[in-house]
């Protein structure tokens, strides 16, 4: 596993997104399966783990915390998020008292004395503009409850707002073959000020694994069912904002470009890592085989420049006009 620097310290360039460890939103997953996924990732060199306080209503954090307590892995970096809980919910989530309480709740669930990184979790743009949340995060850092703070954003406009804030360690963004806008709107500035970029949805909710058909069905509790058109939260978080059937068709169109011996998922993730401004990508996994496939990308060679040009043209000509939601 290759590493990249996150604010001066090494982290694995392929991490593990832990949304699915909460169960429900990605299908049922029990404690045993969750522990096996975490262990498999760590054994294969993953040191960056990303969770949030709302994943499974806190179950993801609890499962990560139980693994940390039982296995005592060394050299890991655990990031979490706050701002979307229903207690109290809404704008009340962004008072200092509430942010501190939610932070201490995460500390308890993860079983740690200080959070490596806490991130505002796709909160309203107007709250970002107002700015008090950043003052609160700086105070949490001063108190020693968090080591660093960042923001998970939906749009490049939000990303630009956050880059103006002193002390911002990281931005978490949606970036994949179907969402290439950050290349031209974010990368140069983020690199210039050494802001770490965490890439979520590298496979566009599985579309870029290339295994779905237009008839593929998901459980009713799976966000790929209930949020595919933005019924519960930003549509961009599901299938990168593409209508499902179109996304399947687009993934099929990419298959002839896959290098011999590779999978479409490997191509999609290697393409992301070819951008040196990216610090780590955080694909999810619901079994150990998916962990192994994701981790393998770190050992693959850089894609030819000619293929990069083809993939850029493919996005411009066939994808960009169909993306829905903040972008």
C-alpha positions as a printed Julia matrix, in Angstrom:
327×3 Matrix{Float64}:
   0.0     0.0     0.0
   1.37    3.38   -1.01
   0.97    6.3     1.37
   0.44   10.03    0.93
   0.86   12.87    3.37
  -2.11   14.16    5.32
  -0.98   17.41    6.93
   2.53   16.01    7.25
   1.7    12.47    8.38
   1.4     9.37    6.17
  -1.96    7.73    5.47
  -2.86    4.97    3.04
  -3.8     6.33   -0.37
  -6.7     3.86   -0.41
  -8.76    4.1     2.76
 -12.02    2.56    3.87
 -15.34    4.37    3.86
 -17.38    3.07    6.79
 -20.91    4.2     5.96
 -21.88    0.63    5.18
 -20.62   -0.58    8.58
 -23.66    1.07   10.13
 -25.93   -1.39    8.34
 -29.19   -0.47    6.66
 -28.29    2.17    4.1
 -26.15   -0.32    2.14
 -27.99   -3.46    3.19
 -27.81   -5.45    6.42
 -24.36   -6.03    7.92
 -23.76   -7.64   11.33
 -20.96   -7.11   13.84
 -18.99  -10.12   12.66
 -19.0    -9.03    9.04
 -18.1    -5.46    9.98
 -15.14   -6.63   12.08
 -13.94   -8.88    9.26
 -14.01   -5.95    6.8
 -12.05   -3.69    9.16
  -9.47   -6.4     9.83
  -9.09   -7.24    6.15
  -8.54   -3.59    5.28
  -5.94   -3.09    7.99
  -4.09   -6.31    7.14
  -3.79   -5.11    3.55
  -2.29   -1.79    4.53
  -5.3     0.51    4.96
  -4.68    3.07    7.71
  -7.32    5.71    6.87
 -10.88    4.99    8.04
 -13.77    7.42    7.53
 -17.02    7.23    9.46
 -19.72    9.62   10.77
 -21.94    9.95   13.8
 -25.11    9.33   11.77
 -24.01    6.16    9.97
 -26.42    3.59   11.32
 -27.38    6.01   14.09
 -23.91    5.65   15.61
 -23.45    1.93   14.88
 -20.58    2.55   12.44
 -18.62    4.53   15.03
 -19.34    1.89   17.66
 -18.11   -0.9    15.41
 -14.95    0.98   14.5
 -14.41    1.71   18.19
 -14.88   -1.93   19.17
 -12.3    -2.95   16.57
  -9.85   -0.33   17.81
 -10.32   -1.57   21.38
 -10.04   -5.27   20.59
  -7.35   -5.36   17.9
  -5.4    -2.24   18.91
  -4.22   -1.51   15.35
  -1.18    0.72   15.14
  -0.74    3.81   13.0
  -4.38    4.21   11.98
  -6.12    7.51   11.26
  -9.85    7.6    12.02
 -11.94   10.46   10.64
 -15.53   11.09   11.63
 -18.16   13.74   10.91
 -20.85   15.73   12.68
 -23.73   18.06   11.89
 -26.55   15.83   10.65
 -27.9    14.2    13.8
 -31.59   14.54   14.59
 -30.95   15.45   18.2
 -31.56   18.34   18.34
 -31.39   18.62   14.54
 -31.55   21.54   12.15
 -29.72   24.76   12.91
 -29.48   23.82   16.59
 -26.83   21.29   15.57
 -24.41   24.15   14.91
 -24.25   25.78   18.32
 -21.01   25.31   20.2
 -22.73   23.37   22.98
 -24.27   20.89   20.54
 -21.11   20.47   18.48
 -19.15   19.81   21.65
 -21.7    17.26   22.85
 -21.74   15.46   19.5
 -17.94   15.45   19.52
 -17.78   13.89   22.97
 -20.37   11.32   21.88
 -18.09   10.35   18.98
 -15.12   10.14   21.32
 -17.1     7.76   23.52
 -18.29    5.54   20.67
 -14.82    5.36   19.11
 -13.18    4.87   22.49
 -10.49    7.48   21.94
  -9.36   10.56   23.85
  -8.97   12.78   20.78
 -10.47   12.62   17.29
  -7.84   12.48   14.54
 -10.19   14.46   12.3
 -13.75   15.68   12.6
 -15.56   16.99    9.54
 -18.67   19.09    9.1
 -20.99   16.66    7.38
 -22.46   18.3     4.27
 -24.13   21.03    6.28
 -26.12   23.9     4.7
 -24.09   26.35    2.64
 -25.57   29.3     4.51
 -24.17   27.9     7.77
 -20.74   27.62    6.17
 -20.99   31.22    4.95
 -22.01   32.51    8.37
 -18.8    31.0     9.74
 -19.5    30.37   13.43
 -19.07   26.62   12.98
 -15.41   27.14   12.14
 -14.9    29.19   15.3
 -16.46   26.3    17.24
 -14.16   23.78   15.56
 -11.11   25.85   16.43
 -12.26   25.9    20.05
 -12.74   22.11   20.04
  -9.2    21.81   18.72
  -7.89   24.21   21.37
  -9.57   22.09   24.02
  -7.81   19.02   22.66
 -10.99   17.14   21.75
 -10.01   17.09   18.07
  -6.6    17.12   16.42
  -7.8    18.54   13.1
 -10.98   19.67   11.4
 -12.27   19.55    7.85
 -15.49   19.7     5.85
 -17.34   17.21    3.69
 -18.99   19.22    0.91
 -21.52   18.68   -1.85
 -20.51   21.42   -4.3
 -17.43   23.2    -5.52
 -18.95   26.49   -4.35
 -19.0    25.11   -0.81
 -15.44   23.84   -1.22
 -14.23   27.31   -2.22
 -15.95   28.83    0.81
 -14.19   26.41    3.12
 -10.77   26.99    1.6
 -10.91   30.55    2.94
 -11.0    29.29    6.54
  -7.85   29.28    8.66
  -6.92   25.91   10.06
  -8.86   23.81    7.56
  -7.06   20.47    7.31
  -9.16   18.72    4.69
 -12.01   18.71    2.24
 -14.01   15.6     1.47
 -15.49   15.65   -2.03
 -17.31   13.47   -4.53
 -14.84   12.8    -7.34
 -14.95   10.02   -9.88
 -15.12    9.37  -13.62
 -18.71   10.65  -13.58
 -17.9    13.76  -11.46
 -14.81   15.45  -12.91
 -15.6    19.1   -12.14
 -13.14   19.35   -9.18
 -10.17   19.02  -11.55
 -10.73   22.49  -12.95
 -12.41   24.25  -10.02
 -10.66   22.99   -6.88
  -7.42   21.09   -7.36
  -5.03   23.96   -8.04
  -6.01   25.97   -4.96
  -6.22   22.97   -2.64
  -2.73   21.91   -3.65
  -1.35   25.43   -3.24
  -2.46   25.68    0.4
  -1.81   22.02    1.28
  -5.41   21.09    2.03
  -5.88   17.33    2.08
  -8.5    15.98   -0.33
 -10.5    12.94    0.72
 -12.44   11.38   -2.17
 -15.75    9.68   -1.46
 -17.94    7.74   -3.9
 -14.99    6.75   -6.12
 -17.2     4.08   -7.69
 -20.39    6.19   -7.86
 -22.33    3.96   -5.43
 -21.11    0.9    -7.3
 -21.97    1.98  -10.84
 -18.28    2.08  -11.76
 -17.77   -1.5   -10.66
 -19.63   -2.28  -13.88
 -21.73   -5.1   -12.45
 -25.19   -3.53  -12.34
 -27.85   -3.91  -14.99
 -30.9    -1.71  -15.48
 -32.87   -4.44  -13.68
 -30.65   -4.55  -10.56
 -32.7    -4.21   -7.4
 -31.61   -3.09   -3.92
 -33.29   -3.49   -0.54
 -35.95   -0.94    0.35
 -33.75    0.3     3.22
 -30.77    0.77    0.88
 -30.13    4.38   -0.16
 -29.65    3.14   -3.72
 -33.41    2.51   -3.63
 -34.86    5.25   -1.47
 -32.53    8.08   -2.51
 -31.8     7.37   -6.15
 -33.78   10.49   -7.11
 -32.9    12.55   -4.02
 -35.91   11.6    -1.94
 -34.04   11.65    1.39
 -30.86   13.73    0.91
 -28.71   15.18   -1.86
 -29.18   13.08   -4.98
 -25.47   13.45   -5.73
 -24.66   11.05   -2.88
 -26.36    8.23   -4.77
 -25.0     7.14   -8.16
 -23.1    10.47   -8.33
 -26.37   12.2    -9.19
 -26.98   10.26  -12.4
 -30.3     8.58  -13.13
 -29.64    4.9   -12.39
 -30.41    3.47  -15.82
 -28.27    6.09  -17.56
 -25.44    5.43  -15.11
 -25.54    1.72  -15.93
 -25.42    2.48  -19.64
 -22.51    4.9   -19.2
 -20.55    2.36  -17.16
 -21.04   -0.18  -19.94
 -19.71    2.34  -22.47
 -16.52    2.64  -20.42
 -15.74   -1.08  -20.41
 -13.93   -1.13  -23.79
 -11.43    1.37  -22.32
 -10.42   -0.9   -19.44
  -6.78   -2.07  -19.77
  -6.3    -5.8   -20.32
  -6.33   -7.72  -17.06
  -7.95   -4.89  -15.12
 -11.51   -4.4   -13.92
 -13.59   -1.28  -14.48
 -13.44   -0.63  -10.72
  -9.65   -0.69  -10.82
  -9.57    1.69  -13.77
 -11.97    4.07  -12.01
  -9.96    4.17   -8.79
  -6.51    4.23  -10.42
  -7.7     7.24  -12.45
  -8.42    9.1    -9.18
  -5.04    8.25   -7.69
  -3.28    9.56  -10.79
  -4.08   13.06   -9.47
  -1.39   13.76   -6.91
  -3.53   16.4    -5.18
  -5.75   13.56   -3.91
  -4.69   12.43   -0.44
  -6.82    9.32   -0.07
  -9.92    7.76   -1.58
 -12.43    5.97    0.62
 -14.35    3.23   -1.19
 -16.76    1.26    0.93
 -16.81   -2.52    1.1
 -19.46   -4.97    2.23
 -17.18   -8.01    2.1
 -13.5    -8.9     2.25
 -13.28   -9.52   -1.49
 -14.26   -5.93   -2.21
 -11.59   -4.75    0.23
  -8.95   -6.74   -1.66
 -10.08   -5.41   -5.02
 -10.02   -1.81   -3.81
  -6.62   -2.09   -2.15
  -5.08   -3.64   -5.29
  -5.39   -0.28   -7.04
  -2.46    1.13   -5.06
  -0.08   -1.27   -6.82
  -1.3    -0.54  -10.34
   0.7     1.71  -12.7
  -0.4     5.17  -13.71
  -2.79    5.25  -16.67
  -1.41    6.42  -20.04
  -1.99   10.09  -20.82
  -3.91    9.09  -23.94
  -6.4     7.19  -21.78
  -6.74   10.19  -19.46
  -7.64   12.28  -22.48
 -10.24    9.73  -23.6
 -11.82    9.64  -20.16
 -11.95   13.43  -20.0
 -13.65   13.61  -23.37
 -16.09   10.85  -22.37
 -17.16   12.87  -19.33
 -17.59   16.1   -21.28
 -19.49   14.56  -24.14
 -21.64   11.91  -22.45
 -21.91   12.52  -18.68
 -21.72   16.15  -17.54
 -25.14   17.23  -18.76
 -26.95   14.49  -16.79
 -25.59   15.14  -13.29
 -28.24   16.25  -10.8
 -27.94   17.98   -7.45
 -25.38   20.49   -6.08
 -22.14   20.15   -7.98
